[in-house]
Short mmCIF file of N, CA and C in Angstrom, two decimals:
data_model
loop_
_atom_site.label_atom_id
_atom_site.label_comp_id
_atom_site.label_asym_id
_atom_site.label_seq_id
_atom_site.Cartn_x
_atom_site.Cartn_y
_atom_site.Cartn_z
N MET P 1 79.57 124.94 179.41
CA MET P 1 78.32 124.09 179.66
C MET P 1 78.13 123.89 181.15
N ALA P 2 76.89 124.04 181.61
CA ALA P 2 76.56 123.83 182.91
C ALA P 2 75.60 122.73 182.97
N SER P 3 75.78 121.82 183.94
CA SER P 3 74.89 120.70 184.08
C SER P 3 74.03 120.81 185.24
N LEU P 4 72.78 120.57 185.09
CA LEU P 4 71.77 120.63 186.24
C LEU P 4 71.53 119.09 186.65
N ALA P 5 71.90 118.85 187.83
CA ALA P 5 71.90 117.46 188.29
C ALA P 5 71.34 117.47 189.69
N ARG P 6 70.75 116.45 190.03
CA ARG P 6 70.36 116.32 191.53
C ARG P 6 71.32 115.45 192.21
N GLY P 7 72.38 115.02 191.57
CA GLY P 7 73.41 114.21 192.17
C GLY P 7 74.04 113.31 191.22
N SER P 8 75.08 112.64 191.60
CA SER P 8 75.78 111.74 190.65
C SER P 8 76.05 110.49 191.44
N GLN P 9 76.37 109.44 190.73
CA GLN P 9 76.68 108.14 191.36
C GLN P 9 77.87 108.37 192.35
N ALA P 10 78.80 109.10 191.93
CA ALA P 10 80.02 109.37 192.82
C ALA P 10 79.56 110.09 194.13
N ASP P 11 78.64 111.03 193.97
CA ASP P 11 78.16 111.76 195.17
C ASP P 11 77.40 110.82 196.09
N ALA P 12 76.58 109.90 195.44
CA ALA P 12 75.77 108.97 196.17
C ALA P 12 76.74 107.93 196.97
N ALA P 13 77.87 107.50 196.22
CA ALA P 13 78.69 106.54 196.95
C ALA P 13 79.38 107.26 198.11
N SER P 14 79.88 108.48 197.92
CA SER P 14 80.59 109.12 199.05
C SER P 14 79.69 109.59 200.22
N SER P 15 78.40 109.63 199.90
CA SER P 15 77.50 110.08 200.98
C SER P 15 76.69 108.89 201.59
N GLY P 16 76.90 107.70 201.06
CA GLY P 16 76.19 106.55 201.57
C GLY P 16 74.74 106.43 200.95
N MET P 17 74.38 107.32 200.03
CA MET P 17 73.07 107.17 199.39
C MET P 17 73.13 106.18 198.29
N PRO P 18 71.97 105.49 198.06
CA PRO P 18 72.01 104.56 196.86
C PRO P 18 72.05 105.38 195.64
N ALA P 19 72.80 104.87 194.62
CA ALA P 19 72.93 105.46 193.38
C ALA P 19 71.57 105.81 192.63
N SER P 20 70.63 105.00 192.95
CA SER P 20 69.27 105.32 192.34
C SER P 20 68.59 106.50 192.89
N ALA P 21 69.08 106.97 194.00
CA ALA P 21 68.55 108.26 194.53
C ALA P 21 68.95 109.56 193.85
N CYS P 22 69.98 109.44 192.94
CA CYS P 22 70.58 110.56 192.24
C CYS P 22 70.22 110.38 190.78
N ARG P 23 69.79 111.50 190.13
CA ARG P 23 69.66 111.39 188.75
C ARG P 23 70.16 112.62 188.13
N PHE P 24 70.55 112.47 186.85
CA PHE P 24 71.01 113.64 185.94
C PHE P 24 69.76 114.22 185.30
N ASP P 25 69.54 115.49 185.34
CA ASP P 25 68.38 116.10 184.78
C ASP P 25 68.60 116.68 183.30
N MET P 26 69.58 117.51 183.17
CA MET P 26 69.84 118.11 181.84
C MET P 26 71.14 118.80 181.82
N THR P 27 71.65 119.18 180.59
CA THR P 27 72.81 119.98 180.41
C THR P 27 72.29 121.26 179.86
N LEU P 28 72.84 122.31 180.47
CA LEU P 28 72.58 123.75 179.97
C LEU P 28 73.74 124.16 179.12
N SER P 29 73.48 124.17 177.85
CA SER P 29 74.53 124.59 176.91
C SER P 29 74.42 126.00 176.34
N GLY P 30 75.47 126.78 176.30
CA GLY P 30 75.40 128.17 175.80
C GLY P 30 76.55 128.97 176.05
N HIS P 31 77.35 128.69 177.13
CA HIS P 31 78.53 129.40 177.28
C HIS P 31 79.60 128.85 176.34
N SER P 32 80.43 129.77 175.94
CA SER P 32 81.58 129.39 175.01
C SER P 32 82.92 129.19 175.79
N ASP P 33 82.85 129.22 177.08
CA ASP P 33 84.10 128.88 177.82
C ASP P 33 83.68 128.22 179.14
N GLU P 34 84.59 127.85 180.05
CA GLU P 34 84.30 127.31 181.31
C GLU P 34 83.39 128.04 182.14
N VAL P 35 82.37 127.25 182.72
CA VAL P 35 81.34 127.81 183.59
C VAL P 35 82.04 127.80 185.03
N THR P 36 82.12 128.98 185.69
CA THR P 36 82.80 129.19 186.93
C THR P 36 81.95 129.10 188.18
N ASP P 37 80.57 129.34 187.97
CA ASP P 37 79.73 129.32 189.12
C ASP P 37 78.33 129.16 188.68
N VAL P 38 77.44 128.63 189.58
CA VAL P 38 75.92 128.49 189.37
C VAL P 38 75.22 128.94 190.57
N ALA P 39 74.02 129.34 190.51
CA ALA P 39 73.21 129.65 191.58
C ALA P 39 71.74 129.40 191.38
N TRP P 40 71.01 128.90 192.38
CA TRP P 40 69.61 128.72 192.19
C TRP P 40 68.84 129.98 192.57
N SER P 41 67.73 130.25 191.93
CA SER P 41 66.87 131.30 192.34
C SER P 41 66.12 130.83 193.61
N PRO P 42 65.76 131.72 194.56
CA PRO P 42 65.18 131.27 195.81
C PRO P 42 63.90 130.42 195.53
N ASP P 43 63.15 130.58 194.50
CA ASP P 43 61.93 129.71 194.25
C ASP P 43 62.31 128.49 193.59
N GLY P 44 63.56 128.25 193.20
CA GLY P 44 63.93 127.02 192.43
C GLY P 44 63.52 126.93 191.09
N SER P 45 63.00 127.97 190.50
CA SER P 45 62.50 127.95 189.10
C SER P 45 63.57 128.26 188.05
N LYS P 46 64.70 128.88 188.55
CA LYS P 46 65.75 129.28 187.60
C LYS P 46 67.17 129.02 188.24
N VAL P 47 68.11 128.88 187.28
CA VAL P 47 69.49 128.77 187.65
C VAL P 47 70.21 129.90 186.90
N ALA P 48 71.16 130.50 187.54
CA ALA P 48 72.04 131.51 186.90
C ALA P 48 73.38 130.85 186.75
N SER P 49 74.10 131.11 185.66
CA SER P 49 75.46 130.62 185.56
C SER P 49 76.31 131.70 185.10
N CYS P 50 77.60 131.56 185.33
CA CYS P 50 78.62 132.59 184.78
C CYS P 50 79.77 131.87 184.34
N SER P 51 80.59 132.59 183.47
CA SER P 51 81.61 131.85 182.75
C SER P 51 82.88 132.82 182.53
N LEU P 52 83.91 132.13 182.15
CA LEU P 52 85.10 132.82 181.67
C LEU P 52 84.90 133.42 180.36
N ASP P 53 83.78 133.28 179.69
CA ASP P 53 83.42 133.89 178.45
C ASP P 53 82.89 135.32 178.57
N TYR P 54 82.93 135.89 179.83
CA TYR P 54 82.61 137.22 180.14
C TYR P 54 81.01 137.43 180.32
N THR P 55 80.31 136.31 180.28
CA THR P 55 78.82 136.52 180.40
C THR P 55 78.27 135.74 181.58
N PHE P 56 76.98 136.04 181.91
CA PHE P 56 76.24 135.17 182.78
C PHE P 56 74.87 134.99 182.13
N LYS P 57 74.24 133.96 182.56
CA LYS P 57 73.03 133.52 181.85
C LYS P 57 71.98 133.10 182.94
N VAL P 58 70.77 133.20 182.61
CA VAL P 58 69.64 132.82 183.48
C VAL P 58 68.84 131.66 182.72
N TRP P 59 68.64 130.56 183.36
CA TRP P 59 68.00 129.41 182.64
C TRP P 59 66.72 129.05 183.37
N ASN P 60 65.76 128.59 182.60
CA ASN P 60 64.53 127.95 183.07
C ASN P 60 64.83 126.62 183.46
N VAL P 61 64.61 126.19 184.73
CA VAL P 61 64.97 124.84 185.20
C VAL P 61 64.05 123.79 184.57
N ALA P 62 62.78 124.15 184.43
CA ALA P 62 61.84 123.14 183.88
C ALA P 62 62.11 122.75 182.53
N THR P 63 62.57 123.73 181.57
CA THR P 63 62.79 123.41 180.20
C THR P 63 64.18 123.43 179.68
N GLY P 64 65.04 124.10 180.59
CA GLY P 64 66.46 124.11 180.10
C GLY P 64 66.71 125.23 179.14
N GLU P 65 65.65 126.09 178.89
CA GLU P 65 65.81 127.23 177.99
C GLU P 65 66.68 128.37 178.66
N CYS P 66 67.45 128.98 177.89
CA CYS P 66 68.17 130.21 178.35
C CYS P 66 67.28 131.32 178.20
N LEU P 67 66.87 131.89 179.36
CA LEU P 67 65.86 132.94 179.42
C LEU P 67 66.55 134.36 179.06
N SER P 68 67.82 134.48 179.44
CA SER P 68 68.48 135.76 179.19
C SER P 68 70.03 135.54 179.39
N SER P 69 70.76 136.41 178.74
CA SER P 69 72.20 136.33 178.73
C SER P 69 72.74 137.71 178.75
N LYS P 70 73.82 138.02 179.49
CA LYS P 70 74.40 139.31 179.58
C LYS P 70 75.88 139.21 179.57
N ALA P 71 76.44 140.17 178.74
CA ALA P 71 77.97 140.26 178.73
C ALA P 71 78.17 141.67 179.38
N GLY P 72 78.31 141.69 180.70
CA GLY P 72 78.29 143.00 181.34
C GLY P 72 79.60 143.33 182.07
N HIS P 73 80.53 142.46 181.97
CA HIS P 73 81.82 142.64 182.64
C HIS P 73 82.91 142.71 181.53
N THR P 74 84.07 143.33 181.98
CA THR P 74 85.27 143.51 181.12
C THR P 74 86.15 142.26 181.10
N GLY P 75 85.75 141.25 181.78
CA GLY P 75 86.67 140.11 181.95
C GLY P 75 85.81 138.95 182.36
N PRO P 76 86.44 137.86 182.60
CA PRO P 76 85.72 136.66 183.13
C PRO P 76 84.75 136.90 184.28
N VAL P 77 83.71 136.21 184.36
CA VAL P 77 82.78 136.44 185.51
C VAL P 77 82.94 135.18 186.44
N TYR P 78 83.24 135.35 187.63
CA TYR P 78 83.70 134.31 188.53
C TYR P 78 82.61 133.86 189.52
N SER P 79 81.56 134.75 189.73
CA SER P 79 80.55 134.54 190.77
C SER P 79 79.30 135.04 190.36
N VAL P 80 78.16 134.31 190.73
CA VAL P 80 76.89 134.72 190.50
C VAL P 80 75.93 134.30 191.67
N SER P 81 74.99 135.22 192.02
CA SER P 81 74.17 134.87 193.22
C SER P 81 72.89 135.58 193.10
N PHE P 82 71.74 135.03 193.37
CA PHE P 82 70.51 135.72 193.49
C PHE P 82 70.37 136.37 194.87
N SER P 83 69.56 137.48 194.89
CA SER P 83 69.22 138.15 196.09
C SER P 83 68.19 137.18 196.85
N PRO P 84 68.06 137.31 198.16
CA PRO P 84 67.03 136.45 198.90
C PRO P 84 65.68 136.45 198.36
N ASP P 85 65.24 137.66 197.81
CA ASP P 85 63.90 137.74 197.27
C ASP P 85 63.73 137.41 195.81
N GLY P 86 64.88 136.98 195.18
CA GLY P 86 64.97 136.53 193.80
C GLY P 86 64.83 137.78 192.75
N LYS P 87 64.73 138.96 193.15
CA LYS P 87 64.60 140.09 192.30
C LYS P 87 65.86 140.62 191.71
N HIS P 88 67.00 140.27 192.31
CA HIS P 88 68.23 140.72 191.79
C HIS P 88 69.30 139.63 191.67
N ILE P 89 70.30 139.88 190.86
CA ILE P 89 71.43 138.92 190.72
C ILE P 89 72.67 139.77 190.86
N VAL P 90 73.63 139.26 191.62
CA VAL P 90 74.92 139.96 191.77
C VAL P 90 75.95 139.06 191.08
N THR P 91 76.84 139.78 190.30
CA THR P 91 78.00 139.03 189.63
C THR P 91 79.24 139.78 189.90
N CYS P 92 80.37 139.09 189.69
CA CYS P 92 81.63 139.73 189.82
C CYS P 92 82.70 139.03 189.00
N GLY P 93 83.79 139.73 188.84
CA GLY P 93 84.87 139.05 188.03
C GLY P 93 85.94 140.07 187.78
N ASP P 94 85.72 141.16 187.11
CA ASP P 94 86.82 142.13 186.82
C ASP P 94 86.99 142.86 188.26
N ALA P 95 87.44 144.09 188.24
CA ALA P 95 87.73 144.78 189.47
C ALA P 95 86.49 145.31 190.18
N CYS P 96 85.31 144.76 189.78
CA CYS P 96 84.03 145.28 190.43
C CYS P 96 83.03 144.17 190.57
N GLY P 97 82.01 144.50 191.25
CA GLY P 97 80.68 143.64 191.38
C GLY P 97 79.62 144.46 190.71
N ARG P 98 78.62 143.79 190.29
CA ARG P 98 77.40 144.42 189.66
C ARG P 98 76.16 143.75 190.09
N VAL P 99 75.16 144.59 190.28
CA VAL P 99 73.79 144.10 190.63
C VAL P 99 72.93 144.30 189.39
N TRP P 100 72.17 143.34 189.17
CA TRP P 100 71.36 143.35 187.94
C TRP P 100 69.89 142.99 188.31
N ALA P 101 68.83 143.65 187.62
CA ALA P 101 67.49 143.19 187.82
C ALA P 101 67.39 141.75 187.27
N ALA P 102 66.82 140.82 188.07
CA ALA P 102 66.78 139.45 187.55
C ALA P 102 65.83 139.21 186.37
N ASP P 103 64.73 140.09 186.25
CA ASP P 103 63.89 139.85 185.13
C ASP P 103 64.43 140.45 183.81
N SER P 104 65.14 141.72 183.75
CA SER P 104 65.60 142.29 182.72
C SER P 104 67.07 142.34 182.46
N LEU P 105 67.82 141.91 183.43
CA LEU P 105 69.34 141.98 183.44
C LEU P 105 69.78 143.33 183.28
N GLU P 106 69.03 144.37 183.62
CA GLU P 106 69.48 145.80 183.54
C GLU P 106 70.29 146.04 184.74
N GLN P 107 71.40 146.74 184.62
CA GLN P 107 72.31 146.94 185.78
C GLN P 107 71.59 147.91 186.74
N GLN P 108 71.69 147.63 187.93
CA GLN P 108 71.06 148.37 189.02
C GLN P 108 72.06 149.10 189.91
N ALA P 109 73.24 148.50 190.05
CA ALA P 109 74.30 149.11 190.93
C ALA P 109 75.65 148.52 190.48
N ILE P 110 76.68 149.24 190.74
CA ILE P 110 78.03 148.73 190.51
C ILE P 110 78.88 148.96 191.78
N PHE P 111 79.82 148.04 192.11
CA PHE P 111 80.62 148.23 193.28
C PHE P 111 81.99 148.45 192.73
N GLU P 112 82.36 149.80 192.66
CA GLU P 112 83.62 150.23 192.00
C GLU P 112 84.56 150.63 193.04
N GLY P 113 85.87 150.86 192.62
CA GLY P 113 86.92 151.24 193.56
C GLY P 113 87.18 150.18 194.57
N HIS P 114 86.76 148.96 194.19
CA HIS P 114 86.78 147.89 195.13
C HIS P 114 88.22 147.36 195.48
N HIS P 115 88.78 146.74 194.56
CA HIS P 115 89.91 145.95 194.84
C HIS P 115 91.04 146.39 193.89
N THR P 116 92.26 146.07 194.23
CA THR P 116 93.29 146.26 193.26
C THR P 116 93.50 145.03 192.36
N GLY P 117 92.68 144.04 192.56
CA GLY P 117 92.70 142.87 191.72
C GLY P 117 91.25 142.49 191.37
N TYR P 118 91.16 141.30 190.76
CA TYR P 118 89.69 140.94 190.30
C TYR P 118 88.94 140.43 191.54
N VAL P 119 87.62 140.62 191.40
CA VAL P 119 86.71 140.26 192.41
C VAL P 119 86.26 138.78 192.23
N THR P 120 86.51 137.95 193.27
CA THR P 120 86.38 136.46 193.17
C THR P 120 84.94 135.94 193.53
N CYS P 121 84.28 136.69 194.37
CA CYS P 121 83.05 136.15 194.94
C CYS P 121 82.12 137.25 195.41
N ALA P 122 80.84 137.12 195.28
CA ALA P 122 79.92 138.00 195.78
C ALA P 122 78.78 137.23 196.44
N SER P 123 78.25 137.68 197.57
CA SER P 123 77.33 136.97 198.36
C SER P 123 76.40 137.86 199.05
N TYR P 124 75.01 137.69 198.87
CA TYR P 124 74.09 138.51 199.60
C TYR P 124 73.89 138.15 200.98
N SER P 125 73.67 139.08 201.85
CA SER P 125 73.39 138.83 203.27
C SER P 125 71.96 138.23 203.21
N PRO P 126 71.60 137.40 204.21
CA PRO P 126 70.21 136.82 204.17
C PRO P 126 69.04 137.79 204.17
N ASP P 127 69.21 139.05 204.70
CA ASP P 127 68.15 140.00 204.68
C ASP P 127 68.19 140.72 203.30
N GLY P 128 69.24 140.59 202.47
CA GLY P 128 69.33 141.20 201.17
C GLY P 128 69.84 142.69 201.23
N LEU P 129 70.23 143.17 202.38
CA LEU P 129 70.59 144.55 202.61
C LEU P 129 72.09 144.88 202.33
N THR P 130 72.88 143.87 202.21
CA THR P 130 74.33 143.96 202.07
C THR P 130 74.79 142.84 201.15
N VAL P 131 75.82 143.20 200.35
CA VAL P 131 76.51 142.21 199.48
C VAL P 131 78.02 142.17 199.95
N ALA P 132 78.57 141.12 200.33
CA ALA P 132 79.92 140.83 200.61
C ALA P 132 80.62 140.45 199.38
N THR P 133 81.83 141.18 199.04
CA THR P 133 82.63 140.67 197.91
C THR P 133 84.01 140.27 198.49
N SER P 134 84.67 139.40 197.74
CA SER P 134 86.06 139.01 198.12
C SER P 134 86.92 139.20 196.86
N SER P 135 88.17 139.36 197.06
CA SER P 135 89.19 139.59 195.97
C SER P 135 90.44 138.92 196.16
N ASN P 136 91.12 138.82 195.03
CA ASN P 136 92.56 138.31 195.12
C ASN P 136 93.52 139.32 195.69
N ASP P 137 93.03 140.46 196.08
CA ASP P 137 93.86 141.42 196.86
C ASP P 137 93.86 141.23 198.36
N GLY P 138 93.15 140.25 198.79
CA GLY P 138 93.14 139.84 200.24
C GLY P 138 92.16 140.64 201.03
N THR P 139 91.18 141.28 200.44
CA THR P 139 90.07 141.99 201.15
C THR P 139 88.81 141.41 201.00
N VAL P 140 87.92 141.69 201.99
CA VAL P 140 86.44 141.45 201.84
C VAL P 140 85.86 142.78 202.00
N ARG P 141 84.90 143.13 201.22
CA ARG P 141 84.17 144.41 201.33
C ARG P 141 82.76 144.22 201.34
N LEU P 142 82.02 145.08 202.14
CA LEU P 142 80.61 145.16 202.27
C LEU P 142 79.94 146.27 201.57
N TRP P 143 79.03 145.98 200.76
CA TRP P 143 78.30 147.01 199.90
C TRP P 143 76.83 147.17 200.12
N ASP P 144 76.38 148.26 199.78
CA ASP P 144 74.85 148.50 199.71
C ASP P 144 74.41 148.11 198.37
N PRO P 145 73.55 147.07 198.14
CA PRO P 145 73.29 146.58 196.78
C PRO P 145 72.34 147.56 195.99
N THR P 146 71.75 148.49 196.69
CA THR P 146 70.82 149.44 196.00
C THR P 146 71.61 150.61 195.50
N SER P 147 72.50 151.21 196.21
CA SER P 147 73.20 152.46 195.85
C SER P 147 74.68 152.12 195.31
N GLY P 148 75.18 150.90 195.67
CA GLY P 148 76.62 150.58 195.32
C GLY P 148 77.62 151.11 196.23
N ALA P 149 77.25 151.78 197.32
CA ALA P 149 78.05 152.46 198.25
C ALA P 149 78.83 151.42 199.07
N LEU P 150 80.09 151.68 199.31
CA LEU P 150 80.91 150.79 200.26
C LEU P 150 80.57 151.06 201.59
N LYS P 151 80.22 150.00 202.41
CA LYS P 151 79.95 150.18 203.77
C LYS P 151 81.11 149.84 204.72
N LYS P 152 81.92 148.84 204.26
CA LYS P 152 83.09 148.50 205.15
C LYS P 152 84.06 147.70 204.33
N THR P 153 85.34 147.86 204.74
CA THR P 153 86.42 147.07 204.14
C THR P 153 87.08 146.23 205.34
N ILE P 154 87.25 144.96 205.03
CA ILE P 154 87.81 144.07 205.98
C ILE P 154 89.20 143.58 205.41
N GLU P 155 90.29 144.02 206.07
CA GLU P 155 91.54 143.57 205.69
C GLU P 155 91.75 142.10 206.30
N THR P 156 92.06 141.15 205.43
CA THR P 156 92.06 139.79 205.94
C THR P 156 93.52 139.19 205.84
N ILE P 157 93.92 138.57 204.87
CA ILE P 157 95.17 137.90 204.80
C ILE P 157 96.07 138.52 203.72
N ALA P 158 97.31 137.96 203.67
CA ALA P 158 98.15 138.50 202.64
C ALA P 158 98.14 137.52 201.47
N GLY P 159 96.99 137.32 200.91
CA GLY P 159 96.79 136.44 199.75
C GLY P 159 95.44 136.54 199.27
N PRO P 160 95.15 135.93 198.15
CA PRO P 160 93.83 136.02 197.55
C PRO P 160 92.73 135.41 198.43
N ILE P 161 91.53 136.05 198.48
CA ILE P 161 90.40 135.51 199.14
C ILE P 161 89.53 134.99 197.94
N THR P 162 89.16 133.79 198.03
CA THR P 162 88.50 133.10 196.88
C THR P 162 87.00 132.88 197.12
N GLN P 163 86.51 132.97 198.36
CA GLN P 163 85.11 132.70 198.67
C GLN P 163 84.75 133.52 199.90
N VAL P 164 83.51 134.03 199.95
CA VAL P 164 82.89 134.72 201.12
C VAL P 164 81.34 134.35 201.19
N VAL P 165 80.91 133.83 202.36
CA VAL P 165 79.62 133.49 202.57
C VAL P 165 79.04 134.04 203.92
N TYR P 166 77.78 134.27 203.99
CA TYR P 166 77.18 134.75 205.27
C TYR P 166 76.70 133.52 205.97
N LYS P 167 76.70 133.66 207.26
CA LYS P 167 76.03 132.64 208.23
C LYS P 167 74.61 132.85 207.91
N PRO P 168 73.71 131.83 207.96
CA PRO P 168 72.35 131.90 207.70
C PRO P 168 71.58 133.06 208.51
N ASP P 169 72.09 133.32 209.69
CA ASP P 169 71.39 134.41 210.37
C ASP P 169 71.97 135.74 210.09
N GLY P 170 72.94 135.88 209.30
CA GLY P 170 73.52 137.11 208.86
C GLY P 170 74.51 137.80 209.82
N ALA P 171 74.73 137.13 210.96
CA ALA P 171 75.59 137.70 212.01
C ALA P 171 77.00 137.61 211.76
N SER P 172 77.44 136.64 210.97
CA SER P 172 78.92 136.49 210.66
C SER P 172 79.18 136.24 209.19
N LEU P 173 80.47 136.43 208.86
CA LEU P 173 80.90 136.03 207.54
C LEU P 173 81.97 134.98 207.66
N ALA P 174 82.08 134.12 206.61
CA ALA P 174 83.17 133.19 206.57
C ALA P 174 83.83 133.37 205.23
N TYR P 175 85.14 133.39 205.27
CA TYR P 175 85.81 133.54 203.97
C TYR P 175 87.08 132.62 203.88
N CYS P 176 87.51 132.27 202.76
CA CYS P 176 88.69 131.44 202.63
C CYS P 176 89.51 132.01 201.52
N GLY P 177 90.81 131.60 201.57
CA GLY P 177 91.73 132.06 200.44
C GLY P 177 92.89 131.04 200.45
N ARG P 178 93.88 131.48 199.77
CA ARG P 178 95.07 130.52 199.55
C ARG P 178 95.83 130.42 200.84
N ASP P 179 95.85 131.37 201.76
CA ASP P 179 96.71 131.31 202.92
C ASP P 179 96.08 130.91 204.17
N ALA P 180 94.70 131.13 204.34
CA ALA P 180 93.98 130.82 205.48
C ALA P 180 92.45 130.74 205.32
N ALA P 181 91.72 130.19 206.26
CA ALA P 181 90.29 130.22 206.34
C ALA P 181 89.87 130.85 207.67
N GLN P 182 88.95 131.66 207.70
CA GLN P 182 88.47 132.46 208.89
C GLN P 182 86.95 132.20 209.07
#
């Protein structure tokens, strides 16, 4: 289950906001196991969610309706992200990342030969021309989201990398893992 909320009373208390400024909007039910990640579409009309149930789903924010669902991985799906233009979704979980058309959920590209372990996170660059993925094998890799071609491998730490994100201008990456943050 994924919940769509604008904030909670606990968030309000920790941020100094009045509790009345936060409200719970709706619960998005449909996954059969733990939801691991959610992402907004750039226009704010949709939310994508992914789960340990091997699926990802796209939801209409206004109605809470599940617009589409895909079981496209061979294991749990740990990360979901929209492209900056909203036309594609990248997911990851097993030993690869996958790019899907946001409207049809048809696979557009696959990032294979990636890691020796499962892929933990995928993040689009701000210009949409590169996807960064991280893995529990301690590497970050940069991919062409159209062809699926590997652009670069970054050897990081001797431990799992759990998250990777681009700086808003696209000039740098930040990543974190169990042993360090860079």
